[in-house]
mmCIF file of C-alpha atoms in Angstrom:
data_model
loop_
_atom_site.group_PDB
_atom_site.id
_atom_site.type_symbol
_atom_site.label_atom_id
_atom_site.label_comp_id
_atom_site.label_asym_id
_atom_site.label_seq_id
_atom_site.Cartn_x
_atom_site.Cartn_y
_atom_site.Cartn_z
ATOM 1 C CA MET A 1 48.623 15.211 107.467
ATOM 2 C CA LYS A 2 46.732 13.551 104.624
ATOM 3 C CA ARG A 3 44.951 15.928 102.258
ATOM 4 C CA PHE A 4 41.267 15.013 102.352
ATOM 5 C CA PRO A 5 40.066 14.192 98.818
ATOM 6 C CA PHE A 6 38.243 17.189 97.407
ATOM 7 C CA PHE A 7 35.417 15.338 95.709
ATOM 8 C CA LEU A 8 34.676 13.202 98.779
ATOM 9 C CA PHE A 9 34.759 16.293 100.966
ATOM 10 C CA LEU A 10 32.249 18.045 98.717
ATOM 11 C CA PHE A 11 29.931 15.048 98.626
ATOM 12 C CA LEU A 12 29.948 14.592 102.405
ATOM 13 C CA ALA A 13 29.529 18.304 103.034
ATOM 14 C CA LEU A 14 26.467 18.486 100.821
ATOM 15 C CA GLN A 15 24.974 15.365 102.352
ATOM 16 C CA ALA A 16 25.509 16.801 105.811
ATOM 17 C CA CYS A 17 23.751 20.029 104.898
ATOM 18 C CA GLY A 18 20.425 18.243 104.483
ATOM 19 C CA GLN A 19 18.449 21.496 104.296
ATOM 20 C CA LYS A 20 20.878 23.253 101.953
ATOM 21 C CA GLU A 21 19.478 26.138 99.957
ATOM 22 C CA GLN A 22 18.711 24.834 96.458
ATOM 23 C CA LEU A 23 19.204 26.781 93.261
ATOM 24 C CA GLY A 24 15.741 25.715 92.190
ATOM 25 C CA LEU A 25 16.788 24.319 88.805
ATOM 26 C CA SER A 26 14.352 22.190 86.836
ATOM 27 C CA ASN A 27 15.413 18.622 86.121
ATOM 28 C CA GLY A 28 15.940 19.630 82.494
ATOM 29 C CA TYR A 29 19.145 21.328 83.588
ATOM 30 C CA ARG A 30 20.507 17.978 84.724
ATOM 31 C CA THR A 31 20.425 16.605 81.183
ATOM 32 C CA LYS A 32 21.740 19.852 79.712
ATOM 33 C CA ILE A 33 24.707 19.964 82.067
ATOM 34 C CA GLU A 34 25.598 16.308 81.522
ATOM 35 C CA ALA A 35 25.557 16.775 77.729
ATOM 36 C CA SER A 36 27.468 20.035 77.971
ATOM 37 C CA LEU A 37 30.186 18.521 80.154
ATOM 38 C CA ASN A 38 30.731 15.580 77.821
ATOM 39 C CA LEU A 39 30.974 17.955 74.883
ATOM 40 C CA GLY A 40 33.376 20.186 76.829
ATOM 41 C CA ILE A 41 35.537 17.169 77.678
ATOM 42 C CA GLN A 42 35.710 16.293 73.983
ATOM 43 C CA HIS A 43 36.692 19.875 73.130
ATOM 44 C CA ALA A 44 39.395 19.931 75.804
ATOM 45 C CA ASN A 45 40.820 16.658 74.498
ATOM 46 C CA GLU A 46 40.694 17.491 70.812
ATOM 47 C CA ALA A 47 41.367 21.243 70.746
ATOM 48 C CA CYS A 48 42.595 22.710 74.052
ATOM 49 C CA LEU A 49 45.386 20.233 74.818
ATOM 50 C CA ASP A 50 48.078 19.321 72.324
ATOM 51 C CA GLU A 51 49.610 15.895 71.711
ATOM 52 C CA VAL A 52 51.868 16.111 74.793
ATOM 53 C CA GLY A 53 49.133 17.395 77.113
ATOM 54 C CA LYS A 54 50.039 21.094 77.090
ATOM 55 C CA ALA A 55 47.340 23.769 76.838
ATOM 56 C CA ARG A 56 47.358 25.459 73.446
ATOM 57 C CA GLY A 57 46.351 28.864 74.833
ATOM 58 C CA ASP A 58 44.712 31.483 72.625
ATOM 59 C CA TYR A 59 43.057 30.688 69.303
ATOM 60 C CA GLU A 60 43.103 33.460 66.704
ATOM 61 C CA MET A 61 39.852 33.021 64.837
ATOM 62 C CA ILE A 62 40.864 35.096 61.814
ATOM 63 C CA SER A 63 44.208 33.406 61.149
ATOM 64 C CA GLY A 64 43.045 30.016 62.458
ATOM 65 C CA LYS A 65 46.184 29.626 64.581
ATOM 66 C CA TRP A 66 46.806 28.876 68.255
ATOM 67 C CA SER A 67 49.325 30.957 70.215
ATOM 68 C CA GLU A 68 50.820 29.744 73.497
ATOM 69 C CA TYR A 69 49.974 31.790 76.574
ATOM 70 C CA GLU A 70 51.009 30.929 80.141
ATOM 71 C CA PRO A 71 50.699 27.199 79.428
ATOM 72 C CA ALA A 72 51.486 26.050 82.991
ATOM 73 C CA TRP A 73 48.441 27.701 84.518
ATOM 74 C CA HIS A 74 46.161 27.080 81.520
ATOM 75 C CA THR A 75 47.128 23.404 81.662
ATOM 76 C CA GLY A 76 46.677 23.239 85.427
ATOM 77 C CA GLN A 77 43.218 24.762 85.181
ATOM 78 C CA LEU A 78 42.252 22.317 82.423
ATOM 79 C CA ILE A 79 43.375 19.451 84.663
ATOM 80 C CA GLN A 80 41.138 20.726 87.441
ATOM 81 C CA GLY A 81 38.192 21.197 85.083
ATOM 82 C CA LEU A 82 38.598 17.757 83.539
ATOM 83 C CA LEU A 83 38.785 16.069 86.927
ATOM 84 C CA MET A 84 35.675 17.814 88.187
ATOM 85 C CA ALA A 85 33.858 16.845 84.985
ATOM 86 C CA TYR A 86 35.089 13.278 85.405
ATOM 87 C CA ALA A 87 33.602 13.165 88.904
ATOM 88 C CA VAL A 88 30.190 13.989 87.389
ATOM 89 C CA THR A 89 30.275 12.097 84.081
ATOM 90 C CA GLN A 90 32.705 9.224 84.759
ATOM 91 C CA ASN A 91 33.932 9.914 81.214
ATOM 92 C CA GLU A 92 37.287 8.117 81.142
ATOM 93 C CA ARG A 93 38.622 10.453 78.455
ATOM 94 C CA ALA A 94 38.580 13.258 81.024
ATOM 95 C CA LEU A 95 40.738 11.299 83.453
ATOM 96 C CA GLU A 96 43.117 10.128 80.723
ATOM 97 C CA GLN A 97 43.699 13.641 79.445
ATOM 98 C CA ALA A 98 44.035 15.082 82.943
ATOM 99 C CA ARG A 99 46.783 12.574 83.699
ATOM 100 C CA LYS A 100 48.527 13.289 80.390
ATOM 101 C CA ALA A 101 48.368 17.031 81.094
ATOM 102 C CA GLY A 102 49.689 16.429 84.611
ATOM 103 C CA ASP A 103 52.655 14.508 83.218
ATOM 104 C CA TRP A 104 53.490 17.464 80.986
ATOM 105 C CA TRP A 105 53.102 19.919 83.890
ATOM 106 C CA ILE A 106 55.521 18.108 86.176
ATOM 107 C CA SER A 107 58.042 17.809 83.327
ATOM 108 C CA LEU A 108 58.661 21.566 83.763
ATOM 109 C CA GLN A 109 60.480 21.051 87.078
ATOM 110 C CA PHE A 110 64.079 22.255 87.117
ATOM 111 C CA PRO A 111 66.406 19.278 87.756
ATOM 112 C CA LYS A 112 68.842 18.734 90.599
ATOM 113 C CA GLY A 113 71.936 20.886 90.273
ATOM 114 C CA HIS A 114 70.129 23.697 88.438
ATOM 115 C CA ILE A 115 70.252 27.154 89.994
ATOM 116 C CA LEU A 116 66.440 26.975 90.249
ATOM 117 C CA GLU A 117 66.305 23.357 91.407
ATOM 118 C CA GLY A 118 62.782 22.390 92.469
ATOM 119 C CA TYR A 119 61.141 25.423 90.850
ATOM 120 C CA LEU A 120 59.138 25.242 87.622
ATOM 121 C CA ARG A 121 60.042 26.445 84.123
ATOM 122 C CA ALA A 122 56.635 28.102 83.815
ATOM 123 C CA ILE A 123 57.295 30.604 81.033
ATOM 124 C CA HIS A 124 54.713 33.360 80.764
ATOM 125 C CA GLY A 125 55.127 34.142 77.070
ATOM 126 C CA ALA A 126 53.316 36.870 75.126
ATOM 127 C CA SER A 127 54.248 40.417 76.231
ATOM 128 C CA VAL A 128 56.162 39.198 79.322
ATOM 129 C CA GLY A 129 58.379 37.020 77.166
ATOM 130 C CA ASN A 130 60.746 34.281 78.319
ATOM 131 C CA LEU A 131 60.324 34.950 82.037
ATOM 132 C CA ILE A 132 58.757 32.927 84.822
ATOM 133 C CA ASN A 133 55.691 34.593 86.278
ATOM 134 C CA THR A 134 55.183 32.995 89.701
ATOM 135 C CA THR A 135 51.430 33.520 89.485
ATOM 136 C CA THR A 136 51.502 31.208 86.458
ATOM 137 C CA ILE A 137 52.613 28.432 88.808
ATOM 138 C CA THR A 138 50.341 29.078 91.784
ATOM 139 C CA ASP A 139 47.281 29.451 89.541
ATOM 140 C CA GLY A 140 47.922 26.037 88.031
ATOM 141 C CA THR A 141 48.553 23.919 91.114
ATOM 142 C CA PRO A 142 45.081 22.941 92.436
ATOM 143 C CA GLY A 143 44.606 20.510 89.564
ATOM 144 C CA LEU A 144 47.867 18.769 90.423
ATOM 145 C CA PHE A 145 46.768 18.087 93.991
ATOM 146 C CA ASP A 146 43.369 16.940 92.705
ATOM 147 C CA LEU A 147 45.155 14.618 90.290
ATOM 148 C CA THR A 148 47.076 13.032 93.149
ATOM 149 C CA ASP A 149 43.819 12.651 95.096
ATOM 150 C CA THR A 150 42.065 11.048 92.137
ATOM 151 C CA THR A 151 44.836 8.713 90.957
ATOM 152 C CA GLY A 152 46.730 8.048 94.176
ATOM 153 C CA ASP A 153 49.977 8.977 92.405
ATOM 154 C CA THR A 154 51.823 11.430 94.659
ATOM 155 C CA LYS A 155 54.274 12.677 92.034
ATOM 156 C CA TYR A 156 51.893 15.445 90.906
ATOM 157 C CA ALA A 157 51.455 16.920 94.378
ATOM 158 C CA GLU A 158 55.147 16.417 95.129
ATOM 159 C CA VAL A 159 56.279 18.526 92.169
ATOM 160 C CA ALA A 160 53.736 21.248 92.981
ATOM 161 C CA THR A 161 54.943 21.159 96.604
ATOM 162 C CA ALA A 162 58.588 21.499 95.546
ATOM 163 C CA ALA A 163 57.707 24.588 93.499
ATOM 164 C CA GLY A 164 55.780 26.077 96.411
ATOM 165 C CA LYS A 165 58.686 25.410 98.772
ATOM 166 C CA TRP A 166 61.022 27.262 96.385
ATOM 167 C CA ILE A 167 58.633 30.216 96.334
ATOM 168 C CA LEU A 168 58.477 30.348 100.127
ATOM 169 C CA ASP A 169 62.242 29.960 100.532
ATOM 170 C CA ASN A 170 63.305 32.399 97.828
ATOM 171 C CA LEU A 171 60.526 34.836 96.906
ATOM 172 C CA TYR A 172 58.386 35.358 99.989
ATOM 173 C CA LEU A 173 58.626 38.666 101.865
ATOM 174 C CA PRO A 174 57.030 38.000 105.256
ATOM 175 C CA GLU A 175 57.227 41.639 106.318
ATOM 176 C CA HIS A 176 55.027 42.555 103.336
ATOM 177 C CA ARG A 177 53.040 39.291 103.086
ATOM 178 C CA LEU A 178 53.881 39.312 99.369
ATOM 179 C CA SER A 179 56.153 37.325 97.064
ATOM 180 C CA TYR A 180 58.427 38.551 94.310
ATOM 181 C CA ASN A 181 56.862 37.483 91.060
ATOM 182 C CA ILE A 182 59.269 37.490 88.110
ATOM 183 C CA VAL A 183 62.243 35.122 87.793
ATOM 184 C CA ASP A 184 64.671 34.756 84.882
ATOM 185 C CA PRO A 185 64.873 31.020 84.033
ATOM 186 C CA LEU A 186 68.317 31.375 82.448
ATOM 187 C CA THR A 187 70.175 33.311 85.147
ATOM 188 C CA GLY A 188 67.972 32.666 88.177
ATOM 189 C CA GLU A 189 67.702 36.427 88.749
ATOM 190 C CA ILE A 190 64.707 37.549 90.790
ATOM 191 C CA TRP A 191 63.302 40.841 89.536
ATOM 192 C CA LYS A 192 63.188 43.134 92.581
ATOM 193 C CA ASP A 193 63.345 46.606 91.049
ATOM 194 C CA ARG A 194 61.581 46.430 87.676
ATOM 195 C CA SER A 195 58.476 44.997 86.089
ATOM 196 C CA PRO A 196 57.750 43.627 82.597
ATOM 197 C CA HIS A 197 54.101 44.697 82.678
ATOM 198 C CA ALA A 198 53.121 47.571 80.418
ATOM 199 C CA GLN A 199 50.943 49.340 82.984
ATOM 200 C CA HIS A 200 53.958 49.700 85.315
ATOM 201 C CA GLN A 201 56.130 51.479 82.772
ATOM 202 C CA GLY A 202 56.611 55.214 83.231
ATOM 203 C CA HIS A 203 55.774 55.039 86.942
ATOM 204 C CA GLU A 204 57.892 54.780 90.046
ATOM 205 C CA ILE A 205 58.376 51.093 90.857
ATOM 206 C CA THR A 206 56.994 50.118 94.252
ATOM 207 C CA ILE A 207 56.899 46.838 96.142
ATOM 208 C CA LYS A 208 53.342 46.270 94.889
ATOM 209 C CA GLN A 209 54.604 46.255 91.298
ATOM 210 C CA VAL A 210 57.359 43.677 91.780
ATOM 211 C CA ALA A 211 55.684 41.522 94.446
ATOM 212 C CA ARG A 212 52.153 40.161 94.721
ATOM 213 C CA PRO A 213 50.027 38.200 97.187
ATOM 214 C CA ASN A 214 50.207 35.187 94.854
ATOM 215 C CA ALA A 215 47.416 33.590 96.849
ATOM 216 C CA GLU A 216 45.861 32.403 93.587
ATOM 217 C CA GLY A 217 45.542 28.652 93.706
ATOM 218 C CA TYR A 218 45.985 28.574 97.529
ATOM 219 C CA LEU A 219 49.177 26.564 96.960
ATOM 220 C CA TRP A 220 50.586 26.726 100.491
ATOM 221 C CA LYS A 221 47.258 25.589 101.921
ATOM 222 C CA ASP A 222 47.253 22.506 99.680
ATOM 223 C CA MET A 223 50.887 21.840 100.596
ATOM 224 C CA TYR A 224 50.016 21.953 104.288
ATOM 225 C CA LEU A 225 47.175 19.481 103.802
ATOM 226 C CA PHE A 226 49.460 17.267 101.715
ATOM 227 C CA ASN A 227 52.454 17.038 104.053
ATOM 228 C CA GLY A 228 51.368 18.631 107.326
ATOM 229 C CA GLU A 229 54.183 21.194 107.583
ATOM 230 C CA GLU A 230 52.904 24.029 109.763
ATOM 231 C CA ARG A 231 55.009 26.719 108.084
ATOM 232 C CA TYR A 232 52.966 26.390 104.914
ATOM 233 C CA LYS A 233 49.726 26.915 106.822
ATOM 234 C CA GLU A 234 51.203 29.906 108.634
ATOM 235 C CA ALA A 235 52.463 31.489 105.412
ATOM 236 C CA PHE A 236 49.147 30.885 103.638
ATOM 237 C CA LEU A 237 47.148 32.519 106.420
ATOM 238 C CA ALA A 238 49.600 35.426 106.481
ATOM 239 C CA LEU A 239 48.957 35.973 102.761
ATOM 240 C CA CYS A 240 45.234 35.954 103.396
ATOM 241 C CA ASP A 241 45.583 38.411 106.281
ATOM 242 C CA GLY A 242 47.478 40.638 103.866
ATOM 243 C CA LEU A 243 44.651 40.309 101.359
ATOM 244 C CA ILE A 244 42.152 41.515 103.940
ATOM 245 C CA GLU A 245 44.388 44.459 104.840
ATOM 246 C CA ARG A 246 44.838 45.517 101.200
ATOM 247 C CA GLN A 247 41.301 44.885 99.943
ATOM 248 C CA SER A 248 39.825 47.954 98.247
ATOM 249 C CA THR A 249 36.423 49.277 99.282
ATOM 250 C CA ASN A 250 34.849 47.802 96.136
ATOM 251 C CA GLY A 251 35.862 44.296 97.261
ATOM 252 C CA PHE A 252 38.716 44.040 94.761
ATOM 253 C CA TRP A 253 42.497 44.562 94.989
ATOM 254 C CA MET A 254 43.070 47.627 92.868
ATOM 255 C CA ASP A 255 46.751 48.062 93.776
ATOM 256 C CA PHE A 256 47.855 44.914 91.971
ATOM 257 C CA GLU A 257 48.238 44.077 88.288
ATOM 258 C CA PRO A 258 46.183 43.120 86.257
ATOM 259 C CA ASN A 259 43.826 45.536 88.012
ATOM 260 C CA ASP A 260 44.958 49.084 87.364
ATOM 261 C CA PRO A 261 44.394 51.882 89.904
ATOM 262 C CA ASN A 262 45.396 54.483 87.310
ATOM 263 C CA THR A 263 42.579 53.623 84.895
ATOM 264 C CA GLY A 264 40.168 51.942 87.311
ATOM 265 C CA LYS A 265 40.392 48.684 85.356
ATOM 266 C CA ILE A 266 38.976 45.589 87.080
ATOM 267 C CA HIS A 267 40.205 42.216 85.825
ATOM 268 C CA ALA A 268 37.595 39.485 85.398
ATOM 269 C CA ARG A 269 39.369 36.704 87.342
ATOM 270 C CA PHE A 270 42.204 38.047 89.530
ATOM 271 C CA ASN A 271 39.962 39.230 92.347
ATOM 272 C CA THR A 272 37.986 35.979 92.339
ATOM 273 C CA TRP A 273 41.212 34.021 92.804
ATOM 274 C CA ASN A 274 41.993 36.044 95.913
ATOM 275 C CA ALA A 275 38.466 35.562 97.247
ATOM 276 C CA GLU A 276 38.698 31.829 96.569
ATOM 277 C CA ALA A 277 41.875 31.742 98.679
ATOM 278 C CA LEU A 278 40.030 33.575 101.449
ATOM 279 C CA VAL A 279 37.279 30.961 101.368
ATOM 280 C CA GLU A 280 39.954 28.283 101.683
ATOM 281 C CA ALA A 281 41.387 30.161 104.681
ATOM 282 C CA TYR A 282 37.920 30.147 106.244
ATOM 283 C CA THR A 283 37.494 26.399 105.706
ATOM 284 C CA LEU A 284 40.898 25.894 107.347
ATOM 285 C CA THR A 285 40.312 28.129 110.382
ATOM 286 C CA LYS A 286 36.554 28.897 110.618
ATOM 287 C CA ASP A 287 37.589 32.518 111.195
ATOM 288 C CA LYS A 288 34.770 34.609 109.741
ATOM 289 C CA LYS A 289 37.028 37.520 108.849
ATOM 290 C CA TYR A 290 38.067 35.552 105.760
ATOM 291 C CA LEU A 291 34.469 34.834 104.834
ATOM 292 C CA ARG A 292 33.493 38.491 105.230
ATOM 293 C CA ALA A 293 36.285 39.594 102.893
ATOM 294 C CA ALA A 294 35.323 36.956 100.308
ATOM 295 C CA MET A 295 31.728 38.167 100.515
ATOM 296 C CA LYS A 296 32.858 41.710 99.643
ATOM 297 C CA THR A 297 34.482 40.382 96.466
ATOM 298 C CA ALA A 298 31.408 38.322 95.615
ATOM 299 C CA GLU A 299 29.234 41.405 95.978
ATOM 300 C CA GLY A 300 31.644 43.382 93.814
ATOM 301 C CA LEU A 301 31.463 40.708 91.120
ATOM 302 C CA ALA A 302 27.667 40.772 91.278
ATOM 303 C CA SER A 303 27.806 44.519 90.662
ATOM 304 C CA ILE A 304 29.722 44.077 87.379
ATOM 305 C CA GLN A 305 27.709 41.103 86.089
ATOM 306 C CA GLN A 306 25.536 42.067 83.140
ATOM 307 C CA ASP A 307 21.823 41.309 82.754
ATOM 308 C CA ASN A 308 22.578 38.413 80.379
ATOM 309 C CA GLY A 309 24.903 36.872 82.988
ATOM 310 C CA VAL A 310 28.278 37.738 81.467
ATOM 311 C CA ILE A 311 31.207 39.442 83.173
ATOM 312 C CA PHE A 312 33.539 41.257 80.799
ATOM 313 C CA TYR A 313 37.287 40.700 80.849
ATOM 314 C CA VAL A 314 37.687 44.429 81.474
ATOM 315 C CA SER A 315 35.297 46.381 83.674
ATOM 316 C CA TYR A 316 35.928 49.776 85.260
ATOM 317 C CA MET A 317 35.264 51.284 88.638
ATOM 318 C CA ASP A 318 32.922 53.851 87.090
ATOM 319 C CA GLY A 319 30.581 51.078 85.910
ATOM 320 C CA THR A 320 31.649 51.019 82.254
ATOM 321 C CA VAL A 321 33.008 47.948 80.485
ATOM 322 C CA ASP A 322 35.027 47.012 77.434
ATOM 323 C CA ASP A 323 32.229 45.253 75.572
ATOM 324 C CA ARG A 324 34.731 43.670 73.159
ATOM 325 C CA SER A 325 35.709 41.240 75.905
ATOM 326 C CA PRO A 326 32.859 38.916 77.012
ATOM 327 C CA CYS A 327 34.701 36.613 79.399
ATOM 328 C CA GLY A 328 33.308 33.124 79.840
ATOM 329 C CA SER A 329 36.048 32.139 82.286
ATOM 330 C CA GLY A 330 35.447 35.190 84.475
ATOM 331 C CA THR A 331 31.706 34.534 84.433
ATOM 332 C CA ALA A 332 32.100 30.856 85.332
ATOM 333 C CA PHE A 333 34.681 31.616 88.027
ATOM 334 C CA ALA A 334 32.398 34.159 89.668
ATOM 335 C CA GLY A 335 29.703 31.471 89.604
ATOM 336 C CA ILE A 336 32.058 29.085 91.396
ATOM 337 C CA LEU A 337 32.710 31.652 94.138
ATOM 338 C CA TRP A 338 29.026 32.492 94.538
ATOM 339 C CA LEU A 339 28.224 28.794 94.811
ATOM 340 C CA ARG A 340 30.982 28.208 97.380
ATOM 341 C CA LEU A 341 29.502 30.967 99.511
ATOM 342 C CA MET A 342 26.034 29.520 99.097
ATOM 343 C CA GLU A 343 27.371 26.199 100.383
ATOM 344 C CA LEU A 344 28.586 28.079 103.448
ATOM 345 C CA GLY A 345 25.145 29.505 104.149
ATOM 346 C CA LYS A 346 25.245 32.660 102.029
ATOM 347 C CA PRO A 347 22.299 32.260 99.585
ATOM 348 C CA ASP A 348 22.328 35.870 98.384
ATOM 349 C CA PHE A 349 23.785 34.995 94.976
ATOM 350 C CA ARG A 350 21.248 32.481 93.673
ATOM 351 C CA GLU A 351 20.088 34.695 90.798
ATOM 352 C CA ASN A 352 23.667 35.575 89.858
ATOM 353 C CA ILE A 353 24.517 31.874 89.696
ATOM 354 C CA LYS A 354 21.489 31.131 87.526
ATOM 355 C CA LYS A 355 22.365 33.935 85.113
ATOM 356 C CA ALA A 356 25.993 32.728 84.884
ATOM 357 C CA LEU A 357 24.767 29.164 84.356
ATOM 358 C CA ASP A 358 22.404 30.132 81.554
ATOM 359 C CA PHE A 359 25.100 32.220 79.879
ATOM 360 C CA THR A 360 27.570 29.319 80.034
ATOM 361 C CA LEU A 361 25.110 26.762 78.628
ATOM 362 C CA LYS A 362 23.567 28.980 75.934
ATOM 363 C CA ASN A 363 26.884 30.176 74.572
ATOM 364 C CA GLN A 364 28.790 26.920 74.277
ATOM 365 C CA PHE A 365 30.007 26.480 70.714
ATOM 366 C CA SER A 366 27.997 23.848 68.857
ATOM 367 C CA LYS A 367 29.429 20.355 68.436
ATOM 368 C CA ASP A 368 28.771 20.850 64.705
ATOM 369 C CA HIS A 369 30.621 24.147 64.481
ATOM 370 C CA ALA A 370 32.491 24.386 61.185
ATOM 371 C CA ASP A 371 35.733 25.323 62.949
ATOM 372 C CA LYS A 372 36.814 22.230 64.888
ATOM 373 C CA ASN A 373 39.071 24.388 67.027
ATOM 374 C CA LEU A 374 35.924 25.919 68.522
ATOM 375 C CA ALA A 375 33.395 23.070 68.447
ATOM 376 C CA GLY A 376 32.234 22.282 71.983
ATOM 377 C CA GLY A 377 34.223 25.033 73.682
ATOM 378 C CA TYR A 378 32.786 27.480 76.196
ATOM 379 C CA PHE A 379 32.471 31.044 74.995
ATOM 380 C CA GLU A 380 35.120 33.691 75.572
ATOM 381 C CA ILE A 381 36.142 36.274 72.989
ATOM 382 C CA ARG A 382 38.573 39.171 73.000
ATOM 383 C CA GLN A 383 38.922 41.631 70.136
ATOM 384 C CA LYS A 384 42.271 43.368 69.624
ATOM 385 C CA ALA A 385 43.836 45.502 66.926
ATOM 386 C CA LYS A 386 47.435 44.991 65.834
ATOM 387 C CA GLY A 387 49.639 47.950 65.014
ATOM 388 C CA ASN A 388 49.410 47.171 61.291
ATOM 389 C CA GLY A 389 45.627 47.563 61.321
ATOM 390 C CA GLN A 390 44.912 43.835 61.336
ATOM 391 C CA MET A 391 42.274 42.664 63.786
ATOM 392 C CA LYS A 392 42.661 39.780 66.217
ATOM 393 C CA LEU A 393 39.595 37.918 67.436
ATOM 394 C CA ILE A 394 40.665 35.512 70.153
ATOM 395 C CA TYR A 395 39.024 32.506 71.790
ATOM 396 C CA ARG A 396 40.780 31.292 74.956
ATOM 397 C CA ASP A 397 41.047 27.678 76.123
ATOM 398 C CA ILE A 398 40.757 28.891 79.720
ATOM 399 C CA ALA A 399 37.030 29.448 79.143
ATOM 400 C CA THR A 400 36.589 25.695 78.810
ATOM 401 C CA ALA A 401 38.651 24.984 81.934
ATOM 402 C CA PHE A 402 36.406 27.210 84.040
ATOM 403 C CA GLY A 403 33.251 26.169 82.222
ATOM 404 C CA LEU A 404 33.905 22.547 83.146
ATOM 405 C CA ARG A 405 34.604 23.506 86.750
ATOM 406 C CA PHE A 406 31.497 25.658 87.107
ATOM 407 C CA LEU A 407 29.007 23.277 85.511
ATOM 408 C CA SER A 408 30.417 20.347 87.481
ATOM 409 C CA LYS A 409 30.069 22.283 90.710
ATOM 410 C CA VAL A 410 26.483 23.288 89.920
ATOM 411 C CA TYR A 411 25.658 19.672 89.111
ATOM 412 C CA GLN A 412 27.267 18.331 92.281
ATOM 413 C CA TYR A 413 25.487 20.918 94.399
ATOM 414 C CA GLU A 414 22.048 20.645 92.835
ATOM 415 C CA PHE A 415 21.674 17.065 91.640
ATOM 416 C CA LEU A 416 23.838 14.878 93.908
#
């Protein structure tokens, strides 16, 4: 089965709608979005991606240094953002950098004869250390399939498919509709009885702490559309059925890290990834149970969006937030979900989309910013304190990946 090109699908779907519910944006937004996307493309090229096409990760504004963080999924998301921006702007730099980043991404594949042959050396880094976090892979794969669609070069989708096959063959637990998450790249050991995540320490380890839905990136769905193997479709829909079963009453998935049922912490993006997978399940099956579950998440996200449009990296079930963590990527990603639902006839989120759009446009770093590591990037800041009393003020490249995706989607929906 040939995977239908995403951008063509979107264009035809919008044309077919005819009477689609507009956002009601003035034509001035058209010019603003075009300029913003071109500036964001420049920032991604010059700051977010290094000379080999790998995402640089987190930028420490006080020290002026970049620190690598889950580069496989940051890079994959930048590929997706660049390709969506390319579809709007036809800026060749976006396509060139997306291809370069894709070449780096597929270079992570374990070679033939390795104990993890076909899987991906997607090191998490930071507090998780030199371990493969499977979510790092699944989160990063949509851009690889889009890259194959855009260029016609199948190697990108083939490597992503090989990684997804390894996950299904070695990590998937069909009885739980979850997959083990942590793999040691040196020994090939799959972590089945312990977790590297801080919030799991000091508690009894359960299946929900060593295995996850890993529906982020809807990898098995893309694999099914790429090669037509029914088992990938079946496994993907099983994951999504599991998501519906485990969805908390607030529309989120509180039992899984990086949400935290002990503190009530709600992560800015994790839940949106699951809802995005549910929307993909709906487009595949037209079964409205998936759409209803995605709507619950969208409503939950609307409840934690602030008046100025932002969603914080950390919100809590009691309605409080960590106001040191304005999260541009979480805001833009929520906007993408709300817009997807609007495309499917759910116009309830128009004002939420507008607020997210204004936040994204108003808070883009100026092209003349004195720090060239920030110039043109989309806003996302986290404040942390080190043990020695030194502060860390962090900008994340992932904000630009999602900013490019969101603005491109708004533009395609409203002005094409």
